[in-house]
Amino acid sequence: MKEVRRNIWFIAAVFITLFVVLVVSLVYNTAIYGGRWVNSPYNPRLREQRALVTPGDILDRNGVTLATTDDQGNRIYNGRKAVRKAYCHVVGDAYGFCPTGAETFHASTLLGYNADILSQIRQVLLQEPVRGNDLTLTIDVELQTLAASQLGSQKGAIALINYKTGEILALASTPGFDPSAIEGAESIADFSSEDAVLINRATQGRYVPGSIFKVVTAIAALERAGISTTWEFACTGSIEVDGGVVTCSGVHGKVNLVEAFAQSCNTAFAALGLEVGGANMAAAAEKAGFNEDFMFQDLTLYSSRYEMNAYSDDYDLAWSAIGQSTDTVTPLHMAMLAGAVANGGIAKEPRLVVRSDTVTGFLRSTMTDQRYMSTATAQTIQEMMLETVASGTGKKAAVAGYEVAGKTGTAEVGGSKSPHAWFIGYVADSDHPLAIAVVVENGGGGGSVAAPIASAVFAEAIQSGY
Amino acid sequence: MLSISRRSGAPFMLIALFEVFGFAILSIREGALGLAEHLIDPMGIILMAGALFLLILQYWLLPALFRYIDRYVMILYNTLFAVGIVMQYRLNAQIAVKQMLFFTIGLVAMAVIIGIFQSGWLHEGRRWLYFSAGLLLLGVAMVFGTVTRGARNWIEIGSFTLQPSEFAKVALVFVLACYLREKRRFWGYTPLFAFVGISVILLVLQKDLGAALLFYMTFLLLLYVATSNWGYLGAGLGALAVGGVISYKLFDHVRLRVAVWQNPWSMVDDGGYQIVQGLMALVSGGVFGSGLGLGSPKYIPAYRTDYIFAVISEEFGILFGVLLIGLYVLLVFRGAAIARRANNAFHALLALGVTVMIALQSFIIIGGVIKLIPLTGVTLPLVSYGGSSMLSTMMLMGILLAVSQENGRADAETLDEAYDEEEWDEEDGDDNYQEDDV
């Protein structure tokens, strides 16, 4: 019986632990994911609320109205169709067809669902017409429109951020849709065509990175394998790995790490990746935000994937080191990576909303900035990226009067399709802390297609004073 | 331990206050908004009167009938019921009336169980009664059961429907207590293993996975308590894991359930709908809730039964949800304390069986609702709507209270004897736990 008594306390302790886990999980999940759950396009409460409440306006950083509501209760978007199509994925639509847009993701702010109880009571008692809160975005609608027009009729995405604050200045995805026209659409099927117009390619598009991934390989080599910039490799145009062959864009001869990076030498980086090893590659990639489920406060960003590990075979590892194999990345994350290089290794949490001083404002001020690499590594990578634009594959990204750094990518997508054209980079000027990622689907060479777009967007942004 | 005076009515006053406010707010809500004919819904007033009457009746009558029953347990089940009945009235007045009726019948059943137990009729020797009652209840559902929501666990008698597996829980607690009260060799437990095995298989065949899990885990935990044998616990949990993997491989509905648990958002339109709606409701009210009657709970499937926790959390707030979990924690504490004070292993295991059963059940359903574990449909004890569930839970409460009553009576007798013999002996003289050869 004594034994039984002792065991009874044990069982009680087990259950109390279980209930504590229950409470912790409830509180933690509510705090971390609660906002997303409430703002889900599937939440019928928001639809209910929308019938009772006039949603607030959505403005750009300069106060330009992106979305408002007229007297009849119709949602009105910007007057120019090109502008509407340029910002459609960022702003979203009133029906939640494009659920990553601010109209849905920030619905509880726009609908005042999180208004405090006193103002709710006042509104009921005085029968005031209820209006939600306005939302000011960090994007500049002019830059946004320019970015979209740079992509033109091609499919692709551009993410332009301020790497010191994390503010997103432009987040373009083409093809776009017209949020004003969605009302007439019979169903979501009218819009979700083969072109996937409802997808925000800048945050949800998972692309093969190609050579821009060499930034990560270089970080791994510098930080985890004790390799320095004097590391040398003789490129003969191809390298045999594990019975397979990794080919290069040319025969680069004897190159050091900086030259290999600037010339985007595949064989050198394949060999580098093998030397660094799968475990180090995976560790460096994960430190740089790969495989992470981003839980940003302002927007949804799909994760980039790097799936090699200590047990991967050499052939896959070699290809993964040059951004092929199973590597996939999202454009905004790549802009963050370029920004982290420029910012001494720190990637700022991307911000889409200009903070307002609400009572609950203190909750929003805690941003999760992350260190993607050490400051010393960042400085070395900066040299390599500057060299790439100065004399390497990224020359066309240059902006007159400013130092631009970057990395091009020409990502093979298999079959007879043209490769994706990539450019990631930044402006090396502390007055203009701009970082960018450009991807053009099946656009061709990164240096010839994506780099000039980056140059044009940078030039316009600098002109506008960012 | 913190103690309240035996006669203190303060906790009951607080429960009454909660009920008065809850029903009052709700009964004028529709009238004030101009949605109903009368300003005050008469049904709300009737329910309020009923709830208060039951509370006062228990406060006076139960301690008079059974002097030593545990008042903490009384307070706890009344608090849980109060939260439940107010919520049920907020959801649907007719349903709340039925729930009130079930609770009344449950109270009577509880009192009857305490009474019979006190008479000594429900002793440890009646194992064949408990055995056959349990198997009969489960078998009846198998033979005469009707299929509801994919599970064959209901039987219809006239216009009533019953869920026999709920009552089989009561039988299980008795079977476990009378078999585990004395230590045996492994083969000595064969009839018990057979009983649990058959029960679990019947429940799985009826696709009542929640009850199957509940039966098995209660059995396993009590087996450990009685034998102190980690091997049994380890092997049992191992068998559960193997069973889980096999059923994952074999059954589509199990796979679906796990997939839905891992990522409900990827299948919002079919399998994940309930979980997603539940999660959205859970957080929609914030920390302090949207306010009683101001939420939108009816989007969640099974909102008045399995998902009542999400509904409460939406309207009363997450903080209240946490406190509700706290009430079950207190019940575990109290149940364990009663079990520890018990005079013999039979009583201890009865009390602990009840405690484990209720704690497990509330953990399984709250954990499922907040997506900590895969969702398994069981009711939230004393809060969810459901006649069979309410009745069986009140019967379990009856067992717990009966043991506390026995504890008190035994203590009083020892005290009397001590007076008679004029000696105060601190000896732990109740070690009549029989040990067979081990």
PDB file of N, CA, C and O in Angstrom, chain A residues 43 54 67 79 115 141 152 164-165 177 182 206 245 255 259 277 291 295 300 327-328 332 340 354 363 381 383 402 412:
ATOM      1  N   ASN A  43     -11.122  32.572 -42.151  1.00  0.00           N
ATOM      2  CA  ASN A  43     -11.797  32.939 -40.908  1.00  0.00           C
ATOM      3  C   ASN A  43     -13.123  33.636 -41.199  1.00  0.00           C
ATOM      4  O   ASN A  43     -13.145  34.765 -41.680  1.00  0.00           O
ATOM      5  N   THR A  54     -16.446  49.278 -41.991  1.00  0.00           N
ATOM      6  CA  THR A  54     -15.759  49.823 -43.149  1.00  0.00           C
ATOM      7  C   THR A  54     -14.267  49.595 -42.945  1.00  0.00           C
ATOM      8  O   THR A  54     -13.702  50.115 -41.988  1.00  0.00           O
ATOM      9  N   ALA A  67      -5.659  51.491 -51.427  1.00  0.00           N
ATOM     10  CA  ALA A  67      -6.987  50.899 -51.341  1.00  0.00           C
ATOM     11  C   ALA A  67      -7.814  51.732 -50.370  1.00  0.00           C
ATOM     12  O   ALA A  67      -7.329  52.137 -49.316  1.00  0.00           O
ATOM     13  N   GLY A  79      -6.259  54.353 -59.192  1.00  0.00           N
ATOM     14  CA  GLY A  79      -6.909  54.646 -60.457  1.00  0.00           C
ATOM     15  C   GLY A  79      -6.228  54.086 -61.697  1.00  0.00           C
ATOM     16  O   GLY A  79      -6.889  53.852 -62.707  1.00  0.00           O
ATOM     17  N   ALA A 115      -9.753  46.171 -32.088  1.00  0.00           N
ATOM     18  CA  ALA A 115     -10.019  47.422 -31.375  1.00  0.00           C
ATOM     19  C   ALA A 115     -10.331  47.112 -29.909  1.00  0.00           C
ATOM     20  O   ALA A 115     -10.847  46.051 -29.602  1.00  0.00           O
ATOM     21  N   VAL A 141       5.046  53.232 -53.987  1.00  0.00           N
ATOM     22  CA  VAL A 141       4.257  52.725 -55.112  1.00  0.00           C
ATOM     23  C   VAL A 141       4.909  53.043 -56.463  1.00  0.00           C
ATOM     24  O   VAL A 141       4.787  52.281 -57.418  1.00  0.00           O
ATOM     25  N   GLY A 152       8.240  43.582 -67.065  1.00  0.00           N
ATOM     26  CA  GLY A 152       7.423  43.638 -68.271  1.00  0.00           C
ATOM     27  C   GLY A 152       6.530  42.427 -68.411  1.00  0.00           C
ATOM     28  O   GLY A 152       5.845  42.033 -67.468  1.00  0.00           O
ATOM     29  N   LYS A 164      19.271  48.103 -43.726  1.00  0.00           N
ATOM     30  CA  LYS A 164      19.527  48.545 -42.349  1.00  0.00           C
ATOM     31  C   LYS A 164      18.269  48.493 -41.482  1.00  0.00           C
ATOM     32  O   LYS A 164      18.353  48.329 -40.274  1.00  0.00           O
ATOM     33  N   THR A 165      17.102  48.721 -42.115  1.00  0.00           N
ATOM     34  CA  THR A 165      15.866  48.722 -41.335  1.00  0.00           C
ATOM     35  C   THR A 165      14.997  47.502 -41.613  1.00  0.00           C
ATOM     36  O   THR A 165      14.090  47.202 -40.843  1.00  0.00           O
ATOM     37  N   PHE A 177      -2.481  40.633 -61.356  1.00  0.00           N
ATOM     38  CA  PHE A 177      -3.912  40.663 -61.692  1.00  0.00           C
ATOM     39  C   PHE A 177      -4.436  42.022 -61.279  1.00  0.00           C
ATOM     40  O   PHE A 177      -3.760  42.771 -60.575  1.00  0.00           O
ATOM     41  N   ILE A 182     -11.487  41.734 -59.858  1.00  0.00           N
ATOM     42  CA  ILE A 182     -11.730  40.428 -59.238  1.00  0.00           C
ATOM     43  C   ILE A 182     -13.191  40.296 -58.803  1.00  0.00           C
ATOM     44  O   ILE A 182     -13.749  39.209 -58.733  1.00  0.00           O
ATOM     45  N   ARG A 206       9.333  29.369 -55.188  1.00  0.00           N
ATOM     46  CA  ARG A 206      10.540  28.621 -54.803  1.00  0.00           C
ATOM     47  C   ARG A 206      11.331  28.324 -56.076  1.00  0.00           C
ATOM     48  O   ARG A 206      10.955  27.470 -56.860  1.00  0.00           O
ATOM     49  N   VAL A 245      29.624  14.329 -64.150  1.00  0.00           N
ATOM     50  CA  VAL A 245      30.417  15.475 -64.563  1.00  0.00           C
ATOM     51  C   VAL A 245      29.689  16.769 -64.220  1.00  0.00           C
ATOM     52  O   VAL A 245      28.493  16.896 -64.457  1.00  0.00           O
ATOM     53  N   VAL A 255      42.332  29.933 -60.933  1.00  0.00           N
ATOM     54  CA  VAL A 255      41.599  31.039 -60.296  1.00  0.00           C
ATOM     55  C   VAL A 255      41.710  30.922 -58.786  1.00  0.00           C
ATOM     56  O   VAL A 255      41.766  29.813 -58.253  1.00  0.00           O
ATOM     57  N   GLU A 259      38.360  35.324 -57.683  1.00  0.00           N
ATOM     58  CA  GLU A 259      38.175  35.255 -59.142  1.00  0.00           C
ATOM     59  C   GLU A 259      37.108  34.220 -59.509  1.00  0.00           C
ATOM     60  O   GLU A 259      36.271  34.456 -60.380  1.00  0.00           O
ATOM     61  N   GLY A 277      32.359  20.033 -47.440  1.00  0.00           N
ATOM     62  CA  GLY A 277      31.610  18.900 -46.908  1.00  0.00           C
ATOM     63  C   GLY A 277      30.142  19.218 -46.644  1.00  0.00           C
ATOM     64  O   GLY A 277      29.776  20.377 -46.384  1.00  0.00           O
ATOM     65  N   ASN A 291      15.885  26.499 -44.820  1.00  0.00           N
ATOM     66  CA  ASN A 291      15.072  25.504 -44.107  1.00  0.00           C
ATOM     67  C   ASN A 291      14.344  26.088 -42.903  1.00  0.00           C
ATOM     68  O   ASN A 291      13.842  25.354 -42.063  1.00  0.00           O
ATOM     69  N   MET A 295       8.626  33.219 -39.549  1.00  0.00           N
ATOM     70  CA  MET A 295       7.389  33.654 -38.898  1.00  0.00           C
ATOM     71  C   MET A 295       7.471  35.159 -38.715  1.00  0.00           C
ATOM     72  O   MET A 295       7.569  35.661 -37.604  1.00  0.00           O
ATOM     73  N   THR A 300       3.959  36.729 -45.023  1.00  0.00           N
ATOM     74  CA  THR A 300       4.297  35.319 -45.119  1.00  0.00           C
ATOM     75  C   THR A 300       5.437  35.173 -46.119  1.00  0.00           C
ATOM     76  O   THR A 300       5.339  35.685 -47.230  1.00  0.00           O
ATOM     77  N   ASP A 327      18.322  22.406 -54.405  1.00  0.00           N
ATOM     78  CA  ASP A 327      18.267  23.722 -53.768  1.00  0.00           C
ATOM     79  C   ASP A 327      17.098  24.544 -54.318  1.00  0.00           C
ATOM     80  O   ASP A 327      16.905  24.598 -55.534  1.00  0.00           O
ATOM     81  N   THR A 328      16.354  25.177 -53.445  1.00  0.00           N
ATOM     82  CA  THR A 328      15.350  26.154 -53.893  1.00  0.00           C
ATOM     83  C   THR A 328      15.383  27.352 -52.954  1.00  0.00           C
ATOM     84  O   THR A 328      15.676  27.211 -51.771  1.00  0.00           O
ATOM     85  N   LEU A 332      12.611  37.024 -51.838  1.00  0.00           N
ATOM     86  CA  LEU A 332      12.782  37.965 -50.728  1.00  0.00           C
ATOM     87  C   LEU A 332      13.878  37.494 -49.765  1.00  0.00           C
ATOM     88  O   LEU A 332      14.648  38.295 -49.248  1.00  0.00           O
ATOM     89  N   ALA A 340      22.212  41.043 -45.738  1.00  0.00           N
ATOM     90  CA  ALA A 340      23.002  40.612 -44.580  1.00  0.00           C
ATOM     91  C   ALA A 340      24.491  40.761 -44.861  1.00  0.00           C
ATOM     92  O   ALA A 340      25.263  41.162 -43.987  1.00  0.00           O
ATOM     93  N   VAL A 354       4.464  50.237 -41.824  1.00  0.00           N
ATOM     94  CA  VAL A 354       5.038  51.322 -41.042  1.00  0.00           C
ATOM     95  C   VAL A 354       4.359  51.294 -39.684  1.00  0.00           C
ATOM     96  O   VAL A 354       3.135  51.291 -39.596  1.00  0.00           O
ATOM     97  N   LEU A 363       4.216  45.434 -28.590  1.00  0.00           N
ATOM     98  CA  LEU A 363       4.318  44.057 -29.036  1.00  0.00           C
ATOM     99  C   LEU A 363       4.950  43.969 -30.424  1.00  0.00           C
ATOM    100  O   LEU A 363       5.643  43.037 -30.747  1.00  0.00           O
ATOM    101  N   ILE A 381      33.037  38.493 -48.178  1.00  0.00           N
ATOM    102  CA  ILE A 381      32.038  38.280 -49.233  1.00  0.00           C
ATOM    103  C   ILE A 381      31.759  39.604 -49.946  1.00  0.00           C
ATOM    104  O   ILE A 381      31.554  39.638 -51.170  1.00  0.00           O
ATOM    105  N   GLU A 383      33.874  41.973 -50.567  1.00  0.00           N
ATOM    106  CA  GLU A 383      34.937  42.125 -51.575  1.00  0.00           C
ATOM    107  C   GLU A 383      34.616  41.331 -52.830  1.00  0.00           C
ATOM    108  O   GLU A 383      34.745  41.811 -53.957  1.00  0.00           O
ATOM    109  N   TYR A 402      27.945  55.170 -58.217  1.00  0.00           N
ATOM    110  CA  TYR A 402      27.796  54.400 -56.977  1.00  0.00           C
ATOM    111  C   TYR A 402      28.477  53.054 -57.113  1.00  0.00           C
ATOM    112  O   TYR A 402      28.618  52.526 -58.210  1.00  0.00           O
ATOM    113  N   GLU A 412      19.855  26.492 -64.215  1.00  0.00           N
ATOM    114  CA  GLU A 412      19.322  25.509 -65.162  1.00  0.00           C
ATOM    115  C   GLU A 412      18.056  24.890 -64.573  1.00  0.00           C
ATOM    116  O   GLU A 412      18.026  24.533 -63.396  1.00  0.00           O
TER     117      GLU A 412
END
